[in-house]
mmCIF file of N, CA and C in Angstrom:
data_model
loop_
_atom_site.group_PDB
_atom_site.id
_atom_site.type_symbol
_atom_site.label_atom_id
_atom_site.label_comp_id
_atom_site.label_asym_id
_atom_site.label_seq_id
_atom_site.Cartn_x
_atom_site.Cartn_y
_atom_site.Cartn_z
ATOM 1 N N MET A 1 -21.879 -16.391 -4.514
ATOM 2 C CA MET A 1 -20.987 -15.444 -3.887
ATOM 3 C C MET A 1 -20.481 -14.466 -4.950
ATOM 4 N N ILE A 2 -20.509 -13.181 -4.612
ATOM 5 C CA ILE A 2 -20.056 -12.145 -5.531
ATOM 6 C C ILE A 2 -18.596 -11.822 -5.240
ATOM 7 N N ILE A 3 -17.786 -11.822 -6.286
ATOM 8 C CA ILE A 3 -16.369 -11.477 -6.150
ATOM 9 C C ILE A 3 -16.234 -9.972 -6.343
ATOM 10 N N PRO A 4 -15.666 -9.270 -5.356
ATOM 11 C CA PRO A 4 -15.548 -7.815 -5.485
ATOM 12 C C PRO A 4 -14.552 -7.408 -6.570
ATOM 13 N N ASP A 5 -14.834 -6.290 -7.189
ATOM 14 C CA ASP A 5 -13.961 -5.735 -8.222
ATOM 15 C C ASP A 5 -12.697 -5.186 -7.567
ATOM 16 N N PRO A 6 -11.502 -5.634 -7.972
ATOM 17 C CA PRO A 6 -10.256 -5.163 -7.342
ATOM 18 C C PRO A 6 -10.058 -3.652 -7.439
ATOM 19 N N THR A 7 -10.533 -3.041 -8.525
ATOM 20 C CA THR A 7 -10.368 -1.589 -8.633
ATOM 21 C C THR A 7 -11.248 -0.858 -7.632
ATOM 22 N N GLU A 8 -12.430 -1.407 -7.330
ATOM 23 C CA GLU A 8 -13.305 -0.794 -6.322
ATOM 24 C C GLU A 8 -12.698 -0.925 -4.930
ATOM 25 N N ILE A 9 -12.109 -2.070 -4.633
ATOM 26 C CA ILE A 9 -11.451 -2.272 -3.338
ATOM 27 C C ILE A 9 -10.294 -1.299 -3.198
ATOM 28 N N SER A 10 -9.489 -1.195 -4.234
ATOM 29 C CA SER A 10 -8.340 -0.296 -4.205
ATOM 30 C C SER A 10 -8.786 1.150 -4.066
ATOM 31 N N ARG A 11 -9.834 1.528 -4.773
ATOM 32 C CA ARG A 11 -10.329 2.900 -4.719
ATOM 33 C C ARG A 11 -10.835 3.241 -3.317
ATOM 34 N N SER A 12 -11.561 2.329 -2.681
ATOM 35 C CA SER A 12 -12.071 2.605 -1.338
ATOM 36 C C SER A 12 -10.925 2.676 -0.332
ATOM 37 N N ARG A 13 -9.911 1.859 -0.507
ATOM 38 C CA ARG A 13 -8.742 1.905 0.380
ATOM 39 C C ARG A 13 -7.992 3.217 0.194
ATOM 40 N N ALA A 14 -7.847 3.651 -1.042
ATOM 41 C CA ALA A 14 -7.163 4.914 -1.328
ATOM 42 C C ALA A 14 -7.919 6.089 -0.722
ATOM 43 N N GLU A 15 -9.242 6.062 -0.802
ATOM 44 C CA GLU A 15 -10.042 7.137 -0.212
ATOM 45 C C GLU A 15 -9.880 7.158 1.304
ATOM 46 N N ARG A 16 -9.831 5.982 1.914
ATOM 47 C CA ARG A 16 -9.678 5.896 3.366
ATOM 48 C C ARG A 16 -8.323 6.434 3.803
ATOM 49 N N LEU A 17 -7.289 6.186 3.003
ATOM 50 C CA LEU A 17 -5.937 6.579 3.377
ATOM 51 C C LEU A 17 -5.509 7.947 2.839
ATOM 52 N N ALA A 18 -6.323 8.566 2.008
ATOM 53 C CA ALA A 18 -5.921 9.809 1.337
ATOM 54 C C ALA A 18 -5.536 10.910 2.309
ATOM 55 N N ASP A 19 -6.217 11.014 3.428
ATOM 56 C CA ASP A 19 -5.911 12.088 4.377
ATOM 57 C C ASP A 19 -4.776 11.725 5.326
ATOM 58 N N GLN A 20 -4.158 10.563 5.151
ATOM 59 C CA GLN A 20 -3.075 10.137 6.025
ATOM 60 C C GLN A 20 -1.694 10.353 5.405
ATOM 61 N N TYR A 21 -1.622 11.046 4.261
ATOM 62 C CA TYR A 21 -0.337 11.283 3.595
ATOM 63 C C TYR A 21 0.526 12.219 4.431
ATOM 64 N N ILE A 22 1.777 11.829 4.658
ATOM 65 C CA ILE A 22 2.728 12.659 5.399
ATOM 66 C C ILE A 22 3.827 13.123 4.461
ATOM 67 N N ASP A 23 4.583 12.186 3.895
ATOM 68 C CA ASP A 23 5.606 12.499 2.901
ATOM 69 C C ASP A 23 5.887 11.248 2.073
ATOM 70 N N GLU A 24 6.808 11.366 1.114
ATOM 71 C CA GLU A 24 7.048 10.255 0.190
ATOM 72 C C GLU A 24 7.777 9.070 0.806
ATOM 73 N N ASN A 25 8.259 9.181 2.034
ATOM 74 C CA ASN A 25 8.954 8.073 2.694
ATOM 75 C C ASN A 25 8.171 7.477 3.856
ATOM 76 N N THR A 26 6.935 7.870 4.039
ATOM 77 C CA THR A 26 6.129 7.376 5.149
ATOM 78 C C THR A 26 4.980 6.529 4.617
ATOM 79 N N CYS A 27 4.891 5.297 5.108
ATOM 80 C CA CYS A 27 3.840 4.371 4.700
ATOM 81 C C CYS A 27 2.483 4.922 5.125
ATOM 82 N N MET A 28 1.524 4.887 4.212
ATOM 83 C CA MET A 28 0.195 5.399 4.518
ATOM 84 C C MET A 28 -0.651 4.382 5.273
ATOM 85 N N GLU A 29 -0.199 3.155 5.383
ATOM 86 C CA GLU A 29 -0.933 2.122 6.117
ATOM 87 C C GLU A 29 -0.502 2.077 7.579
ATOM 88 N N CYS A 30 0.801 1.925 7.831
ATOM 89 C CA CYS A 30 1.284 1.757 9.207
ATOM 90 C C CYS A 30 1.959 3.003 9.766
ATOM 91 N N GLY A 31 2.311 3.967 8.899
ATOM 92 C CA GLY A 31 2.938 5.201 9.362
ATOM 93 C C GLY A 31 4.439 5.119 9.555
ATOM 94 N N LYS A 32 5.039 3.990 9.181
ATOM 95 C CA LYS A 32 6.481 3.808 9.352
ATOM 96 C C LYS A 32 7.250 4.598 8.297
ATOM 97 N N ASN A 33 8.350 5.236 8.713
ATOM 98 C CA ASN A 33 9.223 5.956 7.794
ATOM 99 C C ASN A 33 10.276 4.974 7.287
ATOM 100 N N VAL A 34 10.380 4.828 5.966
ATOM 101 C CA VAL A 34 11.293 3.858 5.360
ATOM 102 C C VAL A 34 12.319 4.565 4.481
ATOM 103 N N ASP A 35 13.406 3.850 4.153
ATOM 104 C CA ASP A 35 14.461 4.434 3.328
ATOM 105 C C ASP A 35 14.465 3.863 1.907
ATOM 106 N N TYR A 36 13.326 3.367 1.447
ATOM 107 C CA TYR A 36 13.192 2.863 0.085
ATOM 108 C C TYR A 36 11.908 3.428 -0.516
ATOM 109 N N GLU A 37 11.747 3.229 -1.816
ATOM 110 C CA GLU A 37 10.565 3.750 -2.494
ATOM 111 C C GLU A 37 9.341 2.927 -2.110
ATOM 112 N N LEU A 38 8.298 3.598 -1.685
ATOM 113 C CA LEU A 38 7.057 2.922 -1.334
ATOM 114 C C LEU A 38 6.368 2.422 -2.602
ATOM 115 N N LEU A 39 5.500 1.427 -2.452
ATOM 116 C CA LEU A 39 4.829 0.818 -3.590
ATOM 117 C C LEU A 39 3.347 1.146 -3.583
ATOM 118 N N CYS A 40 2.757 1.152 -4.753
ATOM 119 C CA CYS A 40 1.322 1.369 -4.895
ATOM 120 C C CYS A 40 0.691 0.055 -5.355
ATOM 121 N N PRO A 41 -0.174 -0.550 -4.533
ATOM 122 C CA PRO A 41 -0.769 -1.834 -4.904
ATOM 123 C C PRO A 41 -1.946 -1.716 -5.864
ATOM 124 N N SER A 42 -2.329 -0.518 -6.230
ATOM 125 C CA SER A 42 -3.496 -0.304 -7.077
ATOM 126 C C SER A 42 -3.240 -0.768 -8.511
ATOM 127 N N PRO A 43 -4.182 -1.497 -9.091
ATOM 128 C CA PRO A 43 -4.005 -1.910 -10.490
ATOM 129 C C PRO A 43 -4.079 -0.731 -11.461
ATOM 130 N N ILE A 44 -4.634 0.385 -11.019
ATOM 131 C CA ILE A 44 -4.722 1.564 -11.884
ATOM 132 C C ILE A 44 -3.688 2.621 -11.520
ATOM 133 N N GLY A 45 -2.865 2.360 -10.508
ATOM 134 C CA GLY A 45 -1.772 3.252 -10.153
ATOM 135 C C GLY A 45 -2.150 4.505 -9.397
ATOM 136 N N GLU A 46 -3.345 4.542 -8.826
ATOM 137 C CA GLU A 46 -3.786 5.733 -8.110
ATOM 138 C C GLU A 46 -4.034 5.461 -6.635
ATOM 139 N N GLY A 47 -3.398 4.458 -6.091
ATOM 140 C CA GLY A 47 -3.633 4.101 -4.706
ATOM 141 C C GLY A 47 -2.637 4.721 -3.757
ATOM 142 N N PRO A 48 -2.688 4.296 -2.511
ATOM 143 C CA PRO A 48 -1.782 4.829 -1.491
ATOM 144 C C PRO A 48 -0.373 4.267 -1.633
ATOM 145 N N ALA A 49 0.584 4.970 -1.068
ATOM 146 C CA ALA A 49 1.975 4.522 -1.041
ATOM 147 C C ALA A 49 2.174 3.682 0.213
ATOM 148 N N ILE A 50 2.549 2.420 0.025
ATOM 149 C CA ILE A 50 2.594 1.464 1.130
ATOM 150 C C ILE A 50 3.948 0.766 1.161
ATOM 151 N N CYS A 51 4.447 0.484 2.371
ATOM 152 C CA CYS A 51 5.722 -0.220 2.522
ATOM 153 C C CYS A 51 5.551 -1.703 2.176
ATOM 154 N N ILE A 52 6.664 -2.381 1.942
ATOM 155 C CA ILE A 52 6.586 -3.780 1.523
ATOM 156 C C ILE A 52 6.054 -4.690 2.626
ATOM 157 N N GLU A 53 6.267 -4.319 3.888
ATOM 158 C CA GLU A 53 5.749 -5.138 4.981
ATOM 159 C C GLU A 53 4.219 -5.114 4.996
ATOM 160 N N CYS A 54 3.618 -3.956 4.758
ATOM 161 C CA CYS A 54 2.158 -3.857 4.722
ATOM 162 C C CYS A 54 1.572 -4.557 3.499
ATOM 163 N N LEU A 55 2.371 -4.709 2.454
ATOM 164 C CA LEU A 55 1.921 -5.442 1.275
ATOM 165 C C LEU A 55 2.046 -6.947 1.461
ATOM 166 N N GLY A 56 2.673 -7.377 2.554
ATOM 167 C CA GLY A 56 2.762 -8.799 2.848
ATOM 168 C C GLY A 56 4.089 -9.445 2.531
ATOM 169 N N PHE A 57 5.091 -8.665 2.169
ATOM 170 C CA PHE A 57 6.414 -9.214 1.885
ATOM 171 C C PHE A 57 7.296 -9.087 3.114
ATOM 172 N N ASP A 58 8.113 -10.095 3.354
ATOM 173 C CA ASP A 58 9.073 -10.048 4.455
ATOM 174 C C ASP A 58 10.456 -9.794 3.860
ATOM 175 N N PRO A 59 11.017 -8.602 4.073
ATOM 176 C CA PRO A 59 12.309 -8.292 3.454
ATOM 177 C C PRO A 59 13.466 -9.122 3.989
ATOM 178 N N PHE A 60 13.273 -9.782 5.122
ATOM 179 C CA PHE A 60 14.351 -10.564 5.724
ATOM 180 C C PHE A 60 14.142 -12.069 5.571
ATOM 181 N N ALA A 61 13.149 -12.462 4.802
ATOM 182 C CA ALA A 61 12.872 -13.885 4.606
ATOM 183 C C ALA A 61 13.949 -14.519 3.732
ATOM 184 N N GLU A 62 14.250 -15.760 4.016
ATOM 185 C CA GLU A 62 15.212 -16.511 3.217
ATOM 186 C C GLU A 62 14.570 -16.880 1.880
ATOM 187 N N PRO A 63 15.301 -16.743 0.772
ATOM 188 C CA PRO A 63 14.745 -17.147 -0.527
ATOM 189 C C PRO A 63 14.471 -18.645 -0.544
ATOM 190 N N GLN A 64 13.394 -19.032 -1.191
ATOM 191 C CA GLN A 64 13.003 -20.441 -1.222
ATOM 192 C C GLN A 64 13.408 -21.085 -2.507
#
């Protein structure tokens, strides 16, 4: 089994989402407008701006 290169995955995702940019407060994955700074999951820092929910974090989860 071949393990995909994370930078290639990130680059293809960024290319797919590049034309979906609206503004600095709108998630490029789900389109939700948020009141915090969006995050870039790319290891090289050139990926899309995504909200924490799309990255898999639950902002209302109880700390463990």
